[in-house]
Coordinates of C-alpha atoms in Angstrom, one line a residue:
X29 CA 7.9 0.1 -2.3
X30 CA 11.4 -1.3 -2.0
X31 CA 13.6 0.6 0.4
X32 CA 11.9 3.9 0.5
X33 CA 8.2 3.8 0.4
X34 CA 6.2 6.9 0.3
X35 CA 2.5 7.2 -1.2
X36 CA -2.8 7.9 -4.7
X37 CA -5.3 8.7 -7.1
X38 CA -3.2 6.5 -9.1
X39 CA -2.5 4.7 -5.8
X40 CA 1.3 4.6 -5.8
X41 CA 4.1 3.5 -3.6
X42 CA 6.4 6.5 -3.2
X43 CA 4.2 9.5 -4.3
X44 CA 3.5 11.3 -1.1
X45 CA 4.9 14.6 -2.2
X46 CA 2.8 14.6 -5.4
X47 CA -0.3 13.6 -3.4
X48 CA 0.3 16.4 -0.9
X49 CA 0.0 19.0 -3.8
X50 CA -2.0 17.3 -6.5
X51 CA -3.1 20.5 -8.3
X52 CA 0.4 21.9 -8.4
X53 CA 1.9 18.6 -9.5
X54 CA -0.5 18.3 -12.4
X55 CA 0.0 21.9 -13.4
X56 CA 3.7 21.5 -13.4
X57 CA 3.6 18.4 -15.5
X58 CA 1.1 19.6 -18.1
X59 CA 2.6 20.0 -21.5
X60 CA 5.7 18.0 -20.8
X61 CA 6.6 14.7 -22.4
X62 CA 8.0 11.8 -20.6
X63 CA 11.3 10.8 -22.1
X64 CA 11.5 7.3 -23.4
X65 CA 15.0 6.0 -24.1
X66 CA 13.9 2.5 -25.1
X67 CA 11.3 0.7 -27.1
X68 CA 9.6 -2.0 -25.1
X69 CA 8.4 -5.2 -26.8
X70 CA 6.4 -6.9 -24.0
X71 CA 5.6 -10.6 -24.0
X72 CA 2.3 -11.6 -22.5
X73 CA 1.8 -14.3 -20.0
X74 CA -1.7 -15.2 -18.9
X75 CA -2.7 -16.9 -15.7
X76 CA -6.2 -17.6 -14.4
X77 CA -6.7 -14.1 -13.0
X78 CA -4.0 -12.0 -14.5
X79 CA -2.4 -10.9 -17.8
X80 CA 1.2 -10.1 -17.3
X81 CA 3.1 -7.9 -19.8
X82 CA 6.8 -8.5 -19.3
X83 CA 10.2 -7.8 -20.8
X84 CA 11.3 -11.0 -22.7
X85 CA 14.7 -10.7 -21.2
X86 CA 13.2 -11.4 -17.8
X87 CA 11.0 -14.3 -18.8
X88 CA 12.1 -16.6 -15.9
X89 CA 11.5 -13.9 -13.3
X90 CA 8.2 -13.0 -15.0
X91 CA 7.0 -16.6 -14.6
X92 CA 7.9 -16.5 -11.0
X93 CA 6.0 -13.2 -10.7
X94 CA 3.0 -14.9 -12.3
X95 CA 3.0 -17.6 -9.7
X96 CA 3.4 -15.0 -6.9
X97 CA 0.4 -13.0 -8.4
X98 CA -1.8 -16.1 -8.2
X99 CA -0.6 -16.7 -4.6
X100 CA -1.5 -13.2 -3.6
X101 CA -4.8 -13.5 -5.3
X102 CA -5.7 -16.6 -3.4
X103 CA -4.9 -15.1 -0.1
X104 CA -6.6 -11.7 -0.7
X105 CA -9.7 -13.3 -2.3
X106 CA -10.1 -15.3 0.9
X107 CA -9.7 -12.3 3.1
X108 CA -11.9 -10.0 1.1
X109 CA -14.3 -12.8 0.3
X110 CA -14.3 -11.7 -3.3
X111 CA -13.4 -12.9 -6.7
X112 CA -11.9 -10.4 -9.1
X113 CA -14.4 -9.2 -11.7
X114 CA -12.1 -9.9 -14.6
X115 CA -8.5 -10.8 -15.6
X116 CA -6.3 -7.9 -14.4
X117 CA -3.3 -6.5 -16.4
X118 CA 0.1 -6.4 -14.7
X119 CA 3.0 -4.6 -16.4
X120 CA 6.4 -5.8 -15.2
X121 CA 9.5 -3.7 -16.1
X122 CA 13.0 -5.3 -16.0
X123 CA 14.4 -2.5 -13.8
X124 CA 13.5 0.9 -12.3
X125 CA 14.9 3.1 -15.1
X126 CA 12.7 1.3 -17.5
X127 CA 9.7 1.6 -15.1
X128 CA 10.2 5.3 -14.9
X129 CA 9.7 5.5 -18.7
X130 CA 6.2 3.9 -18.6
X131 CA 3.3 5.6 -20.4
X132 CA 0.8 3.6 -18.3
X133 CA 0.6 6.6 -16.0
X134 CA 0.9 10.2 -17.0
X135 CA 2.9 11.7 -14.1
X136 CA 6.7 11.5 -13.6
X137 CA 7.8 8.6 -11.4
X138 CA 10.6 9.2 -8.9
X139 CA 13.3 6.8 -7.8
X140 CA 11.4 6.2 -4.6
X141 CA 8.3 4.9 -6.4
X142 CA 8.2 1.2 -6.1
X143 CA 5.0 0.4 -7.9
X144 CA 1.7 1.9 -9.0
X145 CA -1.9 0.7 -9.2
X146 CA -3.7 2.7 -11.9
X147 CA -7.5 2.9 -11.6
X148 CA -8.7 4.1 -15.0
X149 CA -7.6 1.0 -16.9
X150 CA -7.2 -1.2 -13.8
X151 CA -3.5 -1.9 -14.2
X152 CA -0.7 -2.8 -11.8
X153 CA 2.7 -1.5 -12.9
X154 CA 6.0 -2.2 -11.2
X155 CA 9.7 -2.9 -11.8
X156 CA 11.7 -5.9 -10.8
X157 CA 14.1 -5.0 -8.0
X158 CA 16.5 -7.9 -8.2
X159 CA 15.4 -9.0 -4.7
X160 CA 12.5 -11.5 -4.6
X161 CA 11.4 -10.5 -1.1
X162 CA 11.0 -6.9 -2.3
X163 CA 9.3 -8.0 -5.5
X164 CA 6.8 -9.9 -3.3
X165 CA 6.2 -7.0 -1.0
X166 CA 5.5 -4.5 -3.8
X167 CA 3.4 -7.0 -5.7
X168 CA 1.4 -7.8 -2.5
X169 CA 0.9 -4.2 -1.6
X170 CA -0.3 -3.2 -5.1
X171 CA -2.5 -6.3 -5.3
X172 CA -4.4 -5.1 -2.2
X173 CA -5.0 -1.9 -4.2
X174 CA -6.2 -4.1 -7.1
X175 CA -8.8 -5.6 -4.8
X176 CA -9.7 -2.2 -3.4
X177 CA -10.4 -0.8 -6.8
X178 CA -12.3 -3.9 -7.8
X179 CA -14.6 -3.3 -4.9
X180 CA -15.3 0.1 -6.5
X181 CA -16.8 -1.7 -9.6
X182 CA -19.4 -3.2 -7.3
X183 CA -22.3 -0.7 -7.1
X184 CA -23.1 -1.9 -3.6
X185 CA -19.7 -0.6 -2.4
X186 CA -18.2 2.9 -2.6
X187 CA -21.4 4.7 -3.4
X188 CA -21.4 6.8 -0.2
X189 CA -17.7 6.8 0.4
X190 CA -15.3 4.8 -1.7
X191 CA -11.6 4.6 -1.9
X192 CA -11.0 8.3 -2.7
X193 CA -13.1 9.4 0.3
X194 CA -11.2 7.3 2.8
X195 CA -8.2 8.6 4.8
X196 CA -4.9 7.7 3.2
X197 CA -3.8 5.8 6.3
X198 CA -6.8 3.5 5.9
X199 CA -6.1 2.7 2.2
X200 CA -2.3 2.4 2.4
X201 CA -2.2 1.0 5.9
X202 CA -4.4 -1.9 4.9
X203 CA -2.1 -2.5 1.8
X204 CA 1.1 -2.4 3.9
X205 CA -0.3 -4.6 6.7
X206 CA -1.7 -7.3 4.4
X207 CA 1.5 -7.4 2.4
X208 CA 4.0 -7.3 5.3
X209 CA 2.2 -8.9 8.1
X210 CA 2.2 -8.1 11.8
X211 CA 6.0 -8.2 12.5
X212 CA 7.6 -5.5 10.5
X213 CA 10.9 -4.1 11.9
X214 CA 10.7 -0.9 10.0
X215 CA 7.3 0.0 11.4
X216 CA 8.3 -1.2 14.8
X217 CA 11.1 1.3 14.8
X218 CA 8.7 4.1 14.0
X219 CA 6.3 3.0 16.8
X220 CA 9.1 2.7 19.4
X221 CA 10.3 6.1 18.5
X222 CA 6.8 7.6 18.7
X223 CA 6.3 6.1 22.2
X224 CA 9.7 7.3 23.3
X225 CA 9.0 10.8 22.3
X226 CA 5.3 10.6 23.5
X227 CA 4.1 11.4 20.0
X228 CA 1.6 8.6 19.3
X229 CA -1.1 10.1 17.2
X230 CA -4.8 9.6 17.6
X231 CA -6.9 8.4 14.6
X232 CA -8.2 11.9 14.2
X233 CA -4.6 13.2 13.9
X234 CA -3.7 10.4 11.5
X235 CA -6.7 11.5 9.3
X236 CA -6.1 15.2 9.5
X237 CA -2.4 15.8 10.2
X238 CA 0.1 15.2 7.4
X239 CA 3.0 15.0 9.8
X240 CA 2.1 11.4 10.5
X241 CA 3.2 9.1 7.8
X242 CA 0.2 7.0 6.7
X243 CA 2.1 3.9 5.7
X244 CA 3.8 3.2 8.9
X245 CA 1.2 4.4 11.4
X246 CA -1.6 3.0 9.2
X247 CA 0.1 -0.4 9.1
X248 CA 0.6 -0.4 12.9
X249 CA -3.0 0.4 13.6
X250 CA -4.3 -2.3 11.2
X251 CA -1.8 -4.7 12.8
X252 CA -3.5 -4.0 16.1
X253 CA -6.9 -4.6 14.6
X254 CA -5.7 -7.9 13.0
X255 CA -4.1 -9.0 16.2
X256 CA -7.3 -8.5 18.2
X257 CA -10.0 -9.3 15.7
X258 CA -8.2 -11.3 13.0
X259 CA -7.0 -10.5 9.5
X260 CA -10.3 -11.3 8.0
X261 CA -11.8 -8.5 10.1
X262 CA -9.2 -6.0 8.7
X263 CA -10.6 -6.7 5.2
X264 CA -14.2 -6.6 6.4
X265 CA -13.7 -3.3 8.2
X266 CA -12.1 -1.8 5.0
X267 CA -15.1 -2.9 2.9
X268 CA -17.5 -1.5 5.4
X269 CA -15.6 1.8 5.5
X270 CA -15.6 2.0 1.7
X271 CA -19.4 1.4 1.6
X272 CA -20.6 3.3 4.7
X273 CA -17.9 5.8 5.5
X274 CA -15.0 5.5 7.9
X275 CA -16.7 6.0 11.2
X276 CA -19.8 4.0 10.5
X277 CA -17.7 1.2 8.9
X278 CA -15.6 0.8 12.0
X279 CA -18.7 0.8 14.3
X280 CA -20.5 -1.7 12.2
X281 CA -17.7 -4.3 12.1
X282 CA -15.6 -3.8 15.2
X283 CA -18.5 -2.6 17.4
X284 CA -16.6 0.4 18.8
X285 CA -16.1 4.0 17.8
X286 CA -12.9 5.3 16.2
X287 CA -12.1 7.2 19.4
X288 CA -12.3 4.0 21.4
X289 CA -10.2 2.2 18.8
X290 CA -7.7 5.0 18.9
X291 CA -7.3 4.9 22.7
X292 CA -7.0 1.1 22.8
X293 CA -4.3 1.1 20.0
X294 CA -2.3 3.8 21.6
X295 CA -2.4 2.1 25.0
X296 CA -1.4 -1.3 23.5
X297 CA 1.5 0.3 21.6
X298 CA 2.8 2.1 24.7
X299 CA 2.5 -1.1 26.7
X300 CA 4.4 -3.1 24.0
X301 CA 7.4 -0.7 24.1
X302 CA 7.3 0.3 27.7
X303 CA 10.3 -1.7 28.8
X304 CA 12.4 -0.4 25.9
X305 CA 11.4 3.2 26.5
X306 CA 12.2 2.8 30.3
X307 CA 15.6 1.3 29.6
X308 CA 16.5 4.0 27.1
X309 CA 15.3 6.8 29.3
X310 CA 17.3 5.5 32.2
X311 CA 20.5 5.1 30.2
X312 CA 23.2 7.7 30.9
X313 CA 23.9 10.2 28.2
X314 CA 26.9 9.4 26.1
X315 CA 29.8 11.8 26.0
X316 CA 31.7 11.9 22.8
X317 CA 35.4 12.8 23.3
X318 CA 37.5 14.3 20.5

């Protein structure tokens, strides 16, 4: 989740192509070994809520990541009104080539994969990027997934739906919104373009049509929810959707149907970019001379 961010089962940043064809991807990978060029000798740092496994050469950065982890935990614990069930493991690789050699996940990791949250052993795995802002974003996004999986350990949550039954835009959109905030230029560019081309999707289309990228549109929709009802309600709506199912979860927390939410989000987005769209539509076409 650094510059290119594509997207689950292992909920991963950057694995959209694998997720689109999970059976084929698994079949192609079966019987192949992941090449490891280096032997990793991790050092362990423990905080109140996390156990970080890090390359000793990156000890200073790892200690910063430990502080950032606790900061994210404090914010997300407040939003989700939940304490993590146990100390969670975080594997920090010094760089992306090292990260791609990890055996913590079985599948091949592409250059576009910024981080992974693996559910079977409850692990967050990511490389250092060399840019603290990007490290913080990836860590925050994956930390949201840590809380989402932690909810699954509670028998009161996920019995009827759960994370794997929710639309991808719900799961990844919440993670993107809570890690990036309401003002994200990248997502704003996508929304402006969708309004300009009159291609704003409904929630039903987001759920069923793979043409609409769940990260960007999901983030934008949850930003609308957060702007109207508050960030705490974003987390509460996710929890209700995981427990009751998507439609019932939205109705129980926001008091409106998904269709109504869809119409209000689209109207608000069009209104927000109306002046930009009008000015671009009125601009004369450019003529490029040789």
